[in-house]
Coordinates of C-alpha atoms and ligand atoms in Angstrom, one line a residue:
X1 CA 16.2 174.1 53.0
X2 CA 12.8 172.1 53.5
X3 CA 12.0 171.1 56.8
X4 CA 10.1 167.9 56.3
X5 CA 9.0 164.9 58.1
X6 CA 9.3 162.5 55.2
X7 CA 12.5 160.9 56.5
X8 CA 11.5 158.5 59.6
X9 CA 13.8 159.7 62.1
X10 CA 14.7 156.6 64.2
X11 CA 16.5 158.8 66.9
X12 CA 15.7 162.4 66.9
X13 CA 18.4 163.4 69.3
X14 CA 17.6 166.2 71.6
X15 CA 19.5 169.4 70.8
X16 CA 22.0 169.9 73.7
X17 CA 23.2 166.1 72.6
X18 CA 23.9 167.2 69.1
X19 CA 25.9 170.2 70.7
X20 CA 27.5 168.0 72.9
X21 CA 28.7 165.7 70.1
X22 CA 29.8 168.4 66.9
X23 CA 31.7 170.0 70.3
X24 CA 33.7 166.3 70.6
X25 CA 34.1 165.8 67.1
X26 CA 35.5 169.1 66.7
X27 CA 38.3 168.1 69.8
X28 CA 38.7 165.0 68.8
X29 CA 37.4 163.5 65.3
X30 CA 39.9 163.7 62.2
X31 CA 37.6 163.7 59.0
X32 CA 38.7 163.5 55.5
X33 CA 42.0 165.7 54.9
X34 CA 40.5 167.7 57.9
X35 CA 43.0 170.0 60.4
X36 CA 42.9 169.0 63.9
X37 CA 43.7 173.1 64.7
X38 CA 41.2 174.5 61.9
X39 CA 38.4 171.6 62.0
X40 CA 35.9 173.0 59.6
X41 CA 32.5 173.0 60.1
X42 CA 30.4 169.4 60.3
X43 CA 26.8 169.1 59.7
X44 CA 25.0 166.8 62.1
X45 CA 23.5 163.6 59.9
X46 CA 21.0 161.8 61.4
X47 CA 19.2 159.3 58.8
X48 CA 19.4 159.3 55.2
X49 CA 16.2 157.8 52.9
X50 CA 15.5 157.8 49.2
X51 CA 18.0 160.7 47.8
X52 CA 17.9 162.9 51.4
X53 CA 19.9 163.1 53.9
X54 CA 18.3 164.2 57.5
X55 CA 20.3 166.8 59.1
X56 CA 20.8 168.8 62.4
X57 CA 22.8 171.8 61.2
X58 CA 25.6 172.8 63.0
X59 CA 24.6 176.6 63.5
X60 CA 21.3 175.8 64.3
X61 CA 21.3 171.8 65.8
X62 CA 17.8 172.1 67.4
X63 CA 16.5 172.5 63.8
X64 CA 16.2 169.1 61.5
X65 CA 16.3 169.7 57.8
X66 CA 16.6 167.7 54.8
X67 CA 18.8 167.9 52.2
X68 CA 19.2 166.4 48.3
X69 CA 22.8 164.2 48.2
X70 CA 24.0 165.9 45.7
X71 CA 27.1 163.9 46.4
X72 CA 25.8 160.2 46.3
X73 CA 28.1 160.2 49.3
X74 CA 31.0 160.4 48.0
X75 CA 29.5 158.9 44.2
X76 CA 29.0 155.7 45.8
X77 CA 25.1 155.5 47.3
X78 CA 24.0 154.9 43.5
X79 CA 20.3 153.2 44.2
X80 CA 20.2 156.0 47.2
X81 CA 19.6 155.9 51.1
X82 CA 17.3 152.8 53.0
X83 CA 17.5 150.4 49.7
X84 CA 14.9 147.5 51.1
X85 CA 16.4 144.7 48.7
X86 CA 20.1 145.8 50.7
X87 CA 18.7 146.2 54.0
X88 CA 17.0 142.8 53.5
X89 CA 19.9 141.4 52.2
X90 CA 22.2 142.8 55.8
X91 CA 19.1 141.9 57.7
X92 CA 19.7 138.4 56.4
X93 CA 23.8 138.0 56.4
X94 CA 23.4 139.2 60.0
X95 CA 21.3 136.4 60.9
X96 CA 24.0 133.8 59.3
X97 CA 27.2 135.5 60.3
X98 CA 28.6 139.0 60.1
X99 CA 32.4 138.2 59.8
X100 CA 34.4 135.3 60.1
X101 CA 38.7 134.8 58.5
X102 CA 38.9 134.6 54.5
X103 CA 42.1 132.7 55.2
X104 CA 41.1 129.3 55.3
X105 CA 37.4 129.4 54.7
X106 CA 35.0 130.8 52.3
X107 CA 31.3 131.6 51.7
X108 CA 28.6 131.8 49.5
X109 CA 28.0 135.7 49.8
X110 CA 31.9 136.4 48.6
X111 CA 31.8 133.6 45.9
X112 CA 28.7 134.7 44.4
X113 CA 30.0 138.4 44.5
X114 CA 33.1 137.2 42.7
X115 CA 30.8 135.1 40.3
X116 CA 28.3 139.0 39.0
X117 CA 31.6 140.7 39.0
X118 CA 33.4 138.2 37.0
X119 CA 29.5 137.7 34.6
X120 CA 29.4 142.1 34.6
X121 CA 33.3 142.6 34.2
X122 CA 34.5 144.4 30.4
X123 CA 34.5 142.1 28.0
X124 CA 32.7 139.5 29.6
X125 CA 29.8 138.6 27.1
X126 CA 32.0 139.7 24.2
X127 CA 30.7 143.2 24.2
X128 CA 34.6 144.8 23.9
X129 CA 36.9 143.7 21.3
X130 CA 39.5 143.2 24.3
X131 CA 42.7 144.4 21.9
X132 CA 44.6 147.3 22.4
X133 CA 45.2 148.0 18.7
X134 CA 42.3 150.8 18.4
X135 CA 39.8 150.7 16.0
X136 CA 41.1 147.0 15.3
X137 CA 39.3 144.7 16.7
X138 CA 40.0 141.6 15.2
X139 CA 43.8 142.4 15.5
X140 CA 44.3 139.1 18.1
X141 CA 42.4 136.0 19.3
X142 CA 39.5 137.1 22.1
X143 CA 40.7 134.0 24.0
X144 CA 40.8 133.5 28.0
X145 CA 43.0 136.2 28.3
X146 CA 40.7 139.0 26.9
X147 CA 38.2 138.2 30.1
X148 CA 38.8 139.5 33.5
X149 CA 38.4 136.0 35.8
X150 CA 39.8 136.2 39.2
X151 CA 38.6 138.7 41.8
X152 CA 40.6 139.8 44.9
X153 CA 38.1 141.3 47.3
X154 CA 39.4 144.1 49.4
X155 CA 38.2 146.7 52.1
X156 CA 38.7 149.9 50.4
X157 CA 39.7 151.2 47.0
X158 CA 43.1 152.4 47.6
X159 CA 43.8 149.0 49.1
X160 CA 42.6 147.6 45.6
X161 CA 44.6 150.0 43.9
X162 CA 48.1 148.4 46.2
X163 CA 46.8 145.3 45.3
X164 CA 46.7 146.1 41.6
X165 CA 50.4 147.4 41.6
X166 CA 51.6 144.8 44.0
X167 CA 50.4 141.9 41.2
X168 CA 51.8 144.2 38.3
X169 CA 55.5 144.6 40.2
X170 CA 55.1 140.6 41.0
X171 CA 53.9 140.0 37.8
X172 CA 57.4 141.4 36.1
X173 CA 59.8 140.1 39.2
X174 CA 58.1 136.4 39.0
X175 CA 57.9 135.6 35.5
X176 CA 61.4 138.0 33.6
X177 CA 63.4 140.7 35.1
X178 CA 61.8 143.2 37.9
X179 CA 61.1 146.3 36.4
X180 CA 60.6 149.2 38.8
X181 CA 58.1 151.9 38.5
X182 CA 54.4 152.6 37.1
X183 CA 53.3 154.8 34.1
X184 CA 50.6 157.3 34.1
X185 CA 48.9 160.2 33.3
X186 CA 49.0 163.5 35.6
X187 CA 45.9 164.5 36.9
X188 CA 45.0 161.3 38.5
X189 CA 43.7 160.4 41.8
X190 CA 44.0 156.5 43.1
X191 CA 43.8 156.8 46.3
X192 CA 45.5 157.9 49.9
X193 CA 47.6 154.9 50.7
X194 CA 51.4 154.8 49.6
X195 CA 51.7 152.8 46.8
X196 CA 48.3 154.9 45.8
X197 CA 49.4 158.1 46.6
X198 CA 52.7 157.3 44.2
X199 CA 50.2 157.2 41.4
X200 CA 48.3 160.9 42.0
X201 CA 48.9 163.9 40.5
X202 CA 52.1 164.6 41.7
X203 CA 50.6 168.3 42.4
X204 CA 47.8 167.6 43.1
X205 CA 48.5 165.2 45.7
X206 CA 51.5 167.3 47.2
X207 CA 54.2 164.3 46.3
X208 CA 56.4 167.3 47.7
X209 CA 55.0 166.6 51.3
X210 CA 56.4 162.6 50.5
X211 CA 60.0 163.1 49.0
X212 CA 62.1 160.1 50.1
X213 CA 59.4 158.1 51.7
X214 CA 57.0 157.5 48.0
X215 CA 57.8 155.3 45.0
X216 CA 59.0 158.0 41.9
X217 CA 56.7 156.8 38.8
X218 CA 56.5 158.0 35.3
X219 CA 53.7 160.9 34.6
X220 CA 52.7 161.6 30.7
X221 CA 51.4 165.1 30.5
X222 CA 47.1 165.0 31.5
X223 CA 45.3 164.5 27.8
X224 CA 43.4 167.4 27.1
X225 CA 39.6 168.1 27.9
X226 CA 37.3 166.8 25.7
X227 CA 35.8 163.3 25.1
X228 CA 34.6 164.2 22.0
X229 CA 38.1 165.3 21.0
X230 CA 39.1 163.4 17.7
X231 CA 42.3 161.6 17.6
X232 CA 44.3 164.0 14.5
X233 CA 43.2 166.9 17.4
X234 CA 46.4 169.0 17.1
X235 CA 46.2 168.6 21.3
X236 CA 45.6 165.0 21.5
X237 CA 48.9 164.8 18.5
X238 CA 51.0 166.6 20.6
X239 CA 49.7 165.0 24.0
X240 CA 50.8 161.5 22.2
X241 CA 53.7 162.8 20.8
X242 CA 55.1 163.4 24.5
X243 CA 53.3 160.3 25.7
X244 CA 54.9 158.2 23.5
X245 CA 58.1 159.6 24.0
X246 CA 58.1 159.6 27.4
X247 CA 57.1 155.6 27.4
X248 CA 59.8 154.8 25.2
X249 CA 62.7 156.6 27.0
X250 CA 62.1 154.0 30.3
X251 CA 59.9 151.2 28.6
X252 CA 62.1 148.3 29.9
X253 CA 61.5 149.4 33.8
X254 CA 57.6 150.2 33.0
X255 CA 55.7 147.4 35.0
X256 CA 52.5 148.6 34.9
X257 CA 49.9 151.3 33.3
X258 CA 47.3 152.7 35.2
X259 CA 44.8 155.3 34.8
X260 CA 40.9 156.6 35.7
X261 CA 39.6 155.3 31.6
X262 CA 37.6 158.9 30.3
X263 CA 37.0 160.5 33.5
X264 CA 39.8 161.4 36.1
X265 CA 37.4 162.0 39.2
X266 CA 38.8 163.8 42.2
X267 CA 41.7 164.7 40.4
X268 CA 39.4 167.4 39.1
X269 CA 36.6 165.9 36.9
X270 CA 38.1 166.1 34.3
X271 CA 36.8 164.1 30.7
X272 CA 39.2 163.3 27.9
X273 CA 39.4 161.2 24.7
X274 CA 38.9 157.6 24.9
X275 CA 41.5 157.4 22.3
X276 CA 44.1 158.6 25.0
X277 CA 43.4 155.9 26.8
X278 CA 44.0 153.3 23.5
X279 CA 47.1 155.2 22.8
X280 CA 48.0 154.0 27.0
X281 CA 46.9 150.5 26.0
X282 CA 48.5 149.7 23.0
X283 CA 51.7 151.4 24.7
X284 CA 51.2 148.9 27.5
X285 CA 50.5 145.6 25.4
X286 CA 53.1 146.2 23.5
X287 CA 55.4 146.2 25.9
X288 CA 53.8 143.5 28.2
X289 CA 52.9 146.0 31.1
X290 CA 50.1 145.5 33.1
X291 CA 47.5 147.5 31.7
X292 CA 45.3 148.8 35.1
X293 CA 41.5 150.6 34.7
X294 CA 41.0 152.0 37.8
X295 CA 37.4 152.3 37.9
X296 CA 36.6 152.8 41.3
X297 CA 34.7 156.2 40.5
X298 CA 33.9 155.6 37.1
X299 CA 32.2 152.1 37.3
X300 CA 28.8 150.7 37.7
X301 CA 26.9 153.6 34.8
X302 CA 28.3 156.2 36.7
X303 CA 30.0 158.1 33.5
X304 CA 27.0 157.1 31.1
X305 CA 28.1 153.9 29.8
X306 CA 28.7 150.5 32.1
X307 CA 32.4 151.2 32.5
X308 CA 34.2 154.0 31.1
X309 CA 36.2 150.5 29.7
X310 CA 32.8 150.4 27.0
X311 CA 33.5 153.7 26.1
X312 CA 37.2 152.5 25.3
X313 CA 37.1 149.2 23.6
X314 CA 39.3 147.7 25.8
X315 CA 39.5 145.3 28.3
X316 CA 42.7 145.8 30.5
X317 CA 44.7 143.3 32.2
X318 CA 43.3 144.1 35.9
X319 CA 40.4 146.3 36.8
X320 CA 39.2 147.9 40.2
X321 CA 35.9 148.6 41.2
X322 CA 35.2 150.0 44.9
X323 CA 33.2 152.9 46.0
X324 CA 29.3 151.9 43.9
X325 CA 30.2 148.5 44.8
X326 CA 28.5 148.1 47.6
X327 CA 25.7 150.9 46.5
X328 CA 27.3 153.1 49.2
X329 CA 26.6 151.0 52.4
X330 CA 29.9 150.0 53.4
X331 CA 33.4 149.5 52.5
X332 CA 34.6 146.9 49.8
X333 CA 36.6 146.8 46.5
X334 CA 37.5 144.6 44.3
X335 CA 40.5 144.2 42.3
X336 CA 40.3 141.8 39.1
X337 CA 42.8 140.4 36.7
X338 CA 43.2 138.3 33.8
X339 CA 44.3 134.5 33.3
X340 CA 47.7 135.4 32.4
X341 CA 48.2 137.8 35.3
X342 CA 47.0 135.4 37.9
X343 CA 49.3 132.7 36.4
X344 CA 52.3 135.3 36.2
X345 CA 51.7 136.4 39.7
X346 CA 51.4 133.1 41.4
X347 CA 54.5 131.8 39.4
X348 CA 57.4 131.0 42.1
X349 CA 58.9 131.6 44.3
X350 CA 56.2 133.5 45.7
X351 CA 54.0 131.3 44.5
X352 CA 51.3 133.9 45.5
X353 CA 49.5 137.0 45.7
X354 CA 51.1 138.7 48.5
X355 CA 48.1 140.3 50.6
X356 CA 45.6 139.2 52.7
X357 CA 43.7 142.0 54.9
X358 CA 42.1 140.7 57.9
X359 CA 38.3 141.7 56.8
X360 CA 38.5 140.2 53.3
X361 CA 35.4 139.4 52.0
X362 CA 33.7 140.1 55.0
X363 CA 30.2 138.7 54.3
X364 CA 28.5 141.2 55.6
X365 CA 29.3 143.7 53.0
X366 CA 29.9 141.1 50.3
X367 CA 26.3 140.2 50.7
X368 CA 25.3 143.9 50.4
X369 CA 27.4 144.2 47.4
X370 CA 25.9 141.4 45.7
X371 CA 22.5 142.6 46.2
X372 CA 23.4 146.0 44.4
X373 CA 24.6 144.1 41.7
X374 CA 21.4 142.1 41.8
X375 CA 19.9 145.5 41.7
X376 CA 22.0 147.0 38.4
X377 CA 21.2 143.5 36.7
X378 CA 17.4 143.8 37.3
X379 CA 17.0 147.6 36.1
X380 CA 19.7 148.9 33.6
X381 CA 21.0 151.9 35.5
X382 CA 22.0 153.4 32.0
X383 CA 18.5 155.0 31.0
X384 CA 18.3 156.3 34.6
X385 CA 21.9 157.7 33.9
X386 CA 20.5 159.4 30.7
X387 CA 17.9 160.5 32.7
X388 CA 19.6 162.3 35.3
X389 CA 22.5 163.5 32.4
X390 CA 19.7 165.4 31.0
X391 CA 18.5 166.8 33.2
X392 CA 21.8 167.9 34.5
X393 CA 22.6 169.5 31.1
X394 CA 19.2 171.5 31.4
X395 CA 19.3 172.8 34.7
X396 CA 23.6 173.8 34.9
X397 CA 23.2 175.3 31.6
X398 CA 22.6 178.8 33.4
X399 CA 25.9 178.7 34.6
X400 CA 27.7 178.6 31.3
X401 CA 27.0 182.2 31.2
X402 CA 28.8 183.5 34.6
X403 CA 31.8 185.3 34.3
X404 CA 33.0 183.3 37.2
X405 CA 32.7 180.2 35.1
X406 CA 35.2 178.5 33.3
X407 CA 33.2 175.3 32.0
X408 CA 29.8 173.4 32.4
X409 CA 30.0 169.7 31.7
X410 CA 28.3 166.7 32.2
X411 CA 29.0 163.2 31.2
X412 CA 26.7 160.7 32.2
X413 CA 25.3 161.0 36.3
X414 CA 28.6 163.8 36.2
X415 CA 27.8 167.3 36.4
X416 CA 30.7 170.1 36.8
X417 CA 30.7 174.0 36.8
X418 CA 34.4 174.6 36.5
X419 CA 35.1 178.2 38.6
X420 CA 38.0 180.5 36.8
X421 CA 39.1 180.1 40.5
X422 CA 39.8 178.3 43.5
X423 CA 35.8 177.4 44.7
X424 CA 35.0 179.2 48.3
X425 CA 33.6 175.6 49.4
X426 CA 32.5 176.4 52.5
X427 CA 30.1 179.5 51.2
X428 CA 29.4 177.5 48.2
X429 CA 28.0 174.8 50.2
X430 CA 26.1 176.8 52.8
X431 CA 24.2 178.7 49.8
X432 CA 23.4 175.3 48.4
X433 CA 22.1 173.6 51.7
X434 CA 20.2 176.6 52.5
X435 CA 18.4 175.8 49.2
X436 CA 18.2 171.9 50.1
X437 CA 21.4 170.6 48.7
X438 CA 24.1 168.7 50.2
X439 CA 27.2 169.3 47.7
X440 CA 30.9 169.6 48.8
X441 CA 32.8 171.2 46.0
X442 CA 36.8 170.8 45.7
X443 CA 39.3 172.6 43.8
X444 CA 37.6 174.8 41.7
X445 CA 34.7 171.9 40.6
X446 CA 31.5 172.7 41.8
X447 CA 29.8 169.3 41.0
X448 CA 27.4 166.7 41.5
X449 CA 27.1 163.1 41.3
X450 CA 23.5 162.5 42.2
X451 CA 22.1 158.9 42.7
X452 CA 20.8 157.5 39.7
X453 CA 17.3 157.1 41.2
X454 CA 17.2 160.7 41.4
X455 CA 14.0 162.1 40.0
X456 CA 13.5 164.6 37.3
X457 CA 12.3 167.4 39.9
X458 CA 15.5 166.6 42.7
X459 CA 18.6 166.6 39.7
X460 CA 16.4 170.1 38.6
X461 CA 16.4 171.2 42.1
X462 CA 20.5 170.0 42.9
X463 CA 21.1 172.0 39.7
X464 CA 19.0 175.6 40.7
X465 CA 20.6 174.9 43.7
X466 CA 24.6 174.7 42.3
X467 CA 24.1 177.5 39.7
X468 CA 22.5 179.9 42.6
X469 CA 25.5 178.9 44.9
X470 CA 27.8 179.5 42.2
X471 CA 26.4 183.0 41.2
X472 CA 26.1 184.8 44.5
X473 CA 29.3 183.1 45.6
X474 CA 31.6 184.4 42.8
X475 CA 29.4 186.4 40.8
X476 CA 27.2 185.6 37.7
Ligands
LIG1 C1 37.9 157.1 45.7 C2 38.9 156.5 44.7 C3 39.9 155.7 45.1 C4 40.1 155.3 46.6 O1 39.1 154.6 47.1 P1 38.9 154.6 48.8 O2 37.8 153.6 49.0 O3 38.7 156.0 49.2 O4 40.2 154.1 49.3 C5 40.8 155.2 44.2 N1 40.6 155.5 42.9 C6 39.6 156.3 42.4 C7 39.5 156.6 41.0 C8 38.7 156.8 43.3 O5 37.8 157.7 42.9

């Protein structure tokens, strides 16, 4: 842990504050999936600059200490902390307006955000073939349909992802018959909201807890790891077998298909084929269900290509982005659809998209968000991506060789040490920000998902750190 004064601290709080505060939260303050019995231990962050985070530890809060996001908070603070082209662009919304209604009115900063999403979206300058029928491209017409054109901004990306499945249930109840439930792979994670939550890993995000109460959908088994995997795989043949199987015994009550394209993200990091993701497309297209990417984790470079959609070769019906969005400072998705969707959705009697959050395309946020786009359109973030991916590969590589260790992995600005066990987060993480790191490991995925303007020397230092962690923790 480096104690450092390169960070400006705006507001170095005296000590007895900080104590005063972690003692409130800890009373008080629900984190993420936190207990309010068992609150377990917060460090105290102060600023954040460049790839650091400033923090006040919490066994030692008179002490300030920087750490390397390992984390990207949360994968989303891509171009890193203190940005000057987005603080200039807040600076600047603030001085127009911070909020006012969507409902009624619009703005230039949420029209020109829907304008780069709509120019960046898959299949927007005829980069993807835009068919489901792999390795076909010119199987149908790349027509208005093949592009992704209308943009429904929301505040978060589970509320994209409800968005998403509301359009795909209206989409089937406006323009034939209703059908009823969603199809997707296990493994996934889509968010913490209901209709979200319906979509998890029914395991993995303890359905059990929810009997009664959440929609029942349709899980195929989770492909197998691998992207490299090749399609005649004796895995990926019996994965589509199932799949397939499965699809057909309730294809007429299958409104929509959603999955994380390539990389399932907190349902474990885990990388499969981008042929599985064909074999969900062409199951979809044929039978005219909404085909969703939910690309909230994967998108912006993030898994070494644009979208994980590249990787595919397919543009789906209705895409979300949320999380790099906004290049981490606030909270805004986006949930976009085709021509044909838009028109099947607004058909009557609806006649509409049925949602409408209150901070919709706030302005404040929207004009962040464009400015990070402004930001990926100036400097390709796929070399950085490269950059960071190799140096990811170099400096995890160590682990490979624990017996602890089931599986190193990167793919793109992704890098994983897969435990042969449950990860002892808390210890894992101490270790780690005792050697500068900020890293918060889940499940037993010890990984990192640096910002891409991470140097050469920090992604070295984020990976001694994780394989050091890892090795004392549960042995080398
Ligand atoms: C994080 C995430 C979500 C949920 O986004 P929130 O902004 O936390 O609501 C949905 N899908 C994927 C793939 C995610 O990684």
């Amino acid at each position: 842990m480096t104690d450092s004064a390169a960070i400006p601290a705006p507001s170095a709080l005296p000590e007895e504050e900080v104590r005063r505060l972690l003692a409130f939260d800890r009373a008080h303050v629900w984190h993420p999936y936190s207990s309010a019995l068992r609150p377990s231990v917060m460090q105290f962050a102060e600023s954040a600059s460049g790839v650091r985070i400033r923090l006040r530890p919490a066994d030692d809060p008179g002490r300030t200490v920087e750490a390397i996001d390992a984390m990207a908070s949360w994968w989303c603070a891509i171009h890193g902390y203190g940005v000057p082209e987005l603080d200039a662009a807040a600076r600047q919304q603030l001085d127009a307006m911070g909020h006012v209604m969507f409902g009624g009115l619009t703005h230039a900063p949420a029209i020109s955000l829907a304008e780069k999403l709509i120019a960046l979206a898959p299949g927007a300058n005829g980069t993807i073939g835009g068919t489901g029928a792999a390795g076909d491209p010119g199987a149908h017409d790349v027509g208005d349909d093949e592009t992704l054109q209308h943009v429904f901004l929301a505040d978060s990306g589970s509320v994209s992802v409800e968005v998403a499945l509301k359009a795909a249930w209206q989409y089937h109840a406006l323009t034939g018959r209703p059908r009823r439930r969603m199809f997707t792979i296990r493994g996934g994670y889509h968010g913490d909201t209901f209709g979200a939550m319906s979509v998890c890993d029914p395991v993995g995000g303890m359905h059990s807890l929810f009997t009664g109460v959440l929609p029942e959908q349709l899980f195929a088994p989770r492909p197998p790891a691998g992207v490299d995997r090749a399609p005649d795989d004796p895995e990926i043949v019996a994965w589509e077998t199932e799949t397939r199987a499965l699809f057909a015994a309730h294809a007429d009550d299958i409104a929509g298909v959603i999955c994380e394209p390539v990389l399932q993200g907190a349902g474990g990091m885990h990388a499969y084929s981008p042929h599985c993701v064909r074999v969900l497309a062409e199951l979809a297209r044929a039978n005219d269900s909404v085909l969703i990417f939910d690309e909230i984790a994967t998108g912006f470079g993030r898994t070494g290509t644009f979208w994980a959609a590249d990787r595919v070769g397919v543009v789906p019906d209705i895409l979300c982005v949320g999380k790099a969005l906004t290049g981490g400072y606030a909270t805004m998705a986006a949930m976009l659809c085709a021509p044909r969707i838009a028109r099947g959705v607004s058909a009557e009697p609806a006649g509409a998209l049925m949602h409408g959050p209150t901070f919709m395309g706030n302005p404040l946020v929207a004009a962040i968000a464009g400015a990070s786009l402004d930001l990926l359109r100036r400097d390709d973030p796929l070399p950085r991506v490269a950059r960071v991916e190799g140096g990811l590969r170099e400096s995890l590589a160590p682990a490979a060789g624990f017996a602890s260790v089931a599986d190193v992995r990167t793919l793109g600005a992704v890098g994983v040490i897969q435990l042969r066990e449950p990860v002892r987060a808390a210890e894992v993480a101490a270790l780690a920000l005792d050697h500068g790191v900020w890293v918060r490991p889940f499940r037993d995925c010890v990984y990192t998902m640096p910002p891409f303007v991470a140097e050469p020397d920090d992604v070295a230092a984020i990976g001694a750190a994780l394989v050091t962690a890892v090795g004392e923790v549960h042995g080398r």
